[in-house]
């Protein structure tokens, strides 16, 4: 479902039913790596933060944090226990997880604590991007949300009403 590469050789892929694969040779070979032995929830997105911290957004309230570059993982206690489909940085020190029914949560301490944000929509959010401090989230029914830390979310509905799965 998502890829993260620390450099040209070292990377991770996360996916369905708790799948995590790790490569040390640029993707020529992949090895299984366990995130959790307790569940097989879909791992939908992986994001790197400063200080060798990695976060995984998953389904059904199962999301994970690593403080050692992915060697070990701990289950995060999120304020929303539903499915999160994506993750995006928001400014210099925050990250947003977004997903089912318009739920968006934010952490500004590398995934240790989380707060719910009011996105202004109940449409499922599936994709996001951050550029130059600006965040754009997209999802079902033509949903397009701009996020600004000071002003929160501004909701736009694309006139086509199509579902958007990604943003670039």
CSV table of C-alpha atoms in Angstrom, one decimal:
chain,number,residue,atom,x,y,z
A,1,UNK,CA,0.0,0.0,0.0
A,2,UNK,CA,3.0,2.3,0.6
A,3,UNK,CA,6.8,2.6,0.2
A,4,UNK,CA,9.5,4.4,2.2
A,5,UNK,CA,13.1,4.5,1.3
A,6,UNK,CA,15.7,5.9,3.7
A,7,UNK,CA,18.2,6.0,0.9
A,8,UNK,CA,18.7,4.4,-2.5
A,9,UNK,CA,19.3,0.9,-0.9
A,10,UNK,CA,17.3,0.7,2.3
A,11,UNK,CA,13.5,0.7,2.1
A,12,UNK,CA,10.3,-0.7,3.4
A,13,UNK,CA,6.9,-1.7,1.9
A,14,UNK,CA,3.8,-1.9,3.9
A,15,UNK,CA,0.5,-3.6,2.8
A,16,UNK,CA,-2.5,-5.7,3.4
A,17,UNK,CA,-2.9,-8.1,6.4
A,18,UNK,CA,0.1,-6.7,8.3
A,19,UNK,CA,2.6,-7.1,5.5
A,20,UNK,CA,5.9,-5.4,5.8
A,21,UNK,CA,8.8,-6.1,3.5
A,22,UNK,CA,12.3,-4.7,3.9
A,23,UNK,CA,15.1,-4.3,1.4
A,24,UNK,CA,18.8,-3.4,1.8
A,25,UNK,CA,19.7,-3.7,-1.9
A,26,UNK,CA,17.5,-1.1,-3.6
A,27,UNK,CA,14.5,-3.5,-4.0
A,28,UNK,CA,16.2,-6.4,-5.7
A,29,UNK,CA,15.5,-8.6,-2.7
A,30,UNK,CA,12.8,-8.3,0.0
A,31,UNK,CA,12.6,-9.9,3.4
A,32,UNK,CA,9.5,-10.3,5.7
A,33,UNK,CA,9.6,-8.1,8.8
A,34,UNK,CA,7.0,-8.3,11.5
A,35,UNK,CA,5.4,-5.1,12.8
A,36,UNK,CA,3.1,-6.9,15.2
A,37,UNK,CA,2.4,-10.5,16.0
A,38,UNK,CA,-1.0,-9.5,17.5
A,39,UNK,CA,-3.0,-8.5,14.4
A,40,UNK,CA,-3.1,-8.6,10.6
A,41,UNK,CA,-4.6,-5.2,10.0
A,42,UNK,CA,-3.9,-3.5,6.7
A,43,UNK,CA,-0.9,-1.1,6.9
A,44,UNK,CA,-1.9,1.7,4.6
A,45,UNK,CA,0.8,4.4,4.9
A,46,UNK,CA,4.3,4.8,6.3
A,47,UNK,CA,6.0,8.2,7.0
A,48,UNK,CA,9.4,9.2,8.3
A,49,UNK,CA,9.9,12.0,10.9
A,50,UNK,CA,13.1,13.5,12.2
A,51,UNK,CA,15.0,11.5,14.8
A,52,UNK,CA,14.8,8.1,13.1
A,53,UNK,CA,11.0,7.9,13.8
A,54,UNK,CA,8.7,6.1,11.5
A,55,UNK,CA,4.9,6.0,11.8
A,56,UNK,CA,2.5,3.6,10.1
A,57,UNK,CA,-1.2,4.5,9.6
A,58,UNK,CA,-3.3,1.4,9.6
A,59,UNK,CA,-6.9,0.1,9.7
A,60,UNK,CA,-9.2,-0.5,12.6
A,61,UNK,CA,-7.2,1.7,15.1
A,62,UNK,CA,-4.0,-0.3,14.5
A,63,UNK,CA,-1.2,2.1,13.9
A,64,UNK,CA,2.4,1.9,14.8
A,65,UNK,CA,5.5,3.9,15.8
A,66,UNK,CA,9.2,3.1,15.6
A,67,UNK,CA,11.8,5.2,17.2
A,68,UNK,CA,14.7,3.1,15.8
A,69,UNK,CA,14.2,3.4,12.1
A,70,UNK,CA,11.9,0.4,11.8
A,71,UNK,CA,13.8,-2.3,13.8
A,72,UNK,CA,11.1,-2.4,16.4
A,73,UNK,CA,7.5,-1.2,16.5
A,74,UNK,CA,4.9,-0.3,19.2
A,75,UNK,CA,1.2,0.1,18.8
A,76,UNK,CA,0.1,3.7,19.1
A,77,UNK,CA,-2.9,4.7,21.1
A,78,UNK,CA,-4.8,6.9,18.7
A,79,UNK,CA,-7.8,9.1,19.6
A,80,UNK,CA,-9.8,7.7,16.7
A,81,UNK,CA,-10.0,3.9,16.6
A,82,UNK,CA,-11.1,3.6,12.9
A,83,UNK,CA,-9.2,3.2,9.7
A,84,UNK,CA,-6.5,5.6,8.7
A,85,UNK,CA,-5.6,5.5,5.0
A,86,UNK,CA,-2.8,8.1,4.8
A,87,UNK,CA,-0.2,10.2,6.6
A,88,UNK,CA,1.3,13.6,5.7
A,89,UNK,CA,3.6,16.0,7.4
A,90,UNK,CA,2.0,19.3,8.4
A,91,UNK,CA,4.6,22.0,9.1
A,92,UNK,CA,8.0,21.5,10.7
A,93,UNK,CA,7.0,19.3,13.6
A,94,UNK,CA,3.5,17.8,13.0
A,95,UNK,CA,2.0,14.9,11.1
A,96,UNK,CA,-1.6,14.3,10.1
A,97,UNK,CA,-3.2,10.8,9.8
A,98,UNK,CA,-6.5,10.8,7.7
A,99,UNK,CA,-9.1,8.3,6.8
A,100,UNK,CA,-12.5,6.9,7.2
A,101,UNK,CA,-15.5,9.2,7.5
A,102,UNK,CA,-13.4,12.4,7.2
A,103,UNK,CA,-11.4,11.7,10.4
A,104,UNK,CA,-8.2,13.6,10.7
A,105,UNK,CA,-5.9,13.4,13.7
A,106,UNK,CA,-2.6,15.3,14.4
A,107,UNK,CA,0.5,14.6,16.4
A,108,UNK,CA,3.2,17.3,17.0
A,109,UNK,CA,5.4,15.1,19.2
A,110,UNK,CA,6.4,12.3,16.8
A,111,UNK,CA,3.3,10.2,17.3
A,112,UNK,CA,3.4,10.0,21.1
A,113,UNK,CA,0.1,11.9,21.5
A,114,UNK,CA,-2.7,12.7,19.1
A,115,UNK,CA,-5.6,15.1,18.9
A,116,UNK,CA,-8.7,15.0,16.7
A,117,UNK,CA,-9.2,17.8,14.1
A,118,UNK,CA,-12.5,18.8,12.6
A,119,UNK,CA,-12.1,18.3,8.8
A,120,UNK,CA,-15.6,19.6,8.0
A,121,UNK,CA,-16.5,16.5,6.0
A,122,UNK,CA,-17.6,12.9,6.6
A,123,UNK,CA,-16.3,11.8,3.2
A,124,UNK,CA,-13.5,9.2,3.5
A,125,UNK,CA,-10.1,10.8,2.9
A,126,UNK,CA,-7.7,8.7,0.8
A,127,UNK,CA,-4.8,10.9,-0.3
A,128,UNK,CA,-2.7,13.8,0.8
A,129,UNK,CA,0.3,15.9,0.0
A,130,UNK,CA,2.4,18.6,1.8
A,131,UNK,CA,4.4,21.1,-0.1
A,132,UNK,CA,6.0,24.3,1.2
A,133,UNK,CA,4.0,24.1,4.5
A,134,UNK,CA,0.6,23.7,2.8
A,135,UNK,CA,-1.4,20.4,3.1
A,136,UNK,CA,-4.0,19.2,0.6
A,137,UNK,CA,-6.2,16.1,1.4
A,138,UNK,CA,-8.5,14.5,-1.1
A,139,UNK,CA,-11.2,11.8,-0.9
A,140,UNK,CA,-14.6,10.5,-1.9
A,141,UNK,CA,-17.3,12.5,-3.6
A,142,UNK,CA,-14.9,15.1,-5.0
A,143,UNK,CA,-13.6,16.2,-1.5
A,144,UNK,CA,-10.6,18.5,-1.5
A,145,UNK,CA,-9.4,20.0,1.8
A,146,UNK,CA,-6.8,22.6,2.3
A,147,UNK,CA,-5.2,22.6,5.7
A,148,UNK,CA,-3.5,25.5,7.4
A,149,UNK,CA,-2.4,25.1,11.0
A,150,UNK,CA,-3.7,28.6,12.0
A,151,UNK,CA,-7.1,28.4,10.2
A,152,UNK,CA,-7.8,24.6,10.1
A,153,UNK,CA,-9.5,23.1,7.1
A,154,UNK,CA,-11.1,24.8,4.1
A,155,UNK,CA,-13.4,22.4,2.3
A,156,UNK,CA,-13.9,22.3,-1.5
A,157,UNK,CA,-16.0,20.0,-3.5
A,158,UNK,CA,-14.8,19.2,-7.1
A,159,UNK,CA,-17.8,19.7,-9.4
A,160,UNK,CA,-17.4,16.2,-10.9
A,161,UNK,CA,-18.1,14.5,-7.6
A,162,UNK,CA,-15.5,11.8,-8.4
A,163,UNK,CA,-13.5,10.0,-5.8
A,164,UNK,CA,-9.9,11.1,-5.5
A,165,UNK,CA,-7.4,8.5,-4.2
A,166,UNK,CA,-4.2,10.6,-4.3
A,167,UNK,CA,-2.8,14.1,-4.6
A,168,UNK,CA,0.5,15.3,-6.1
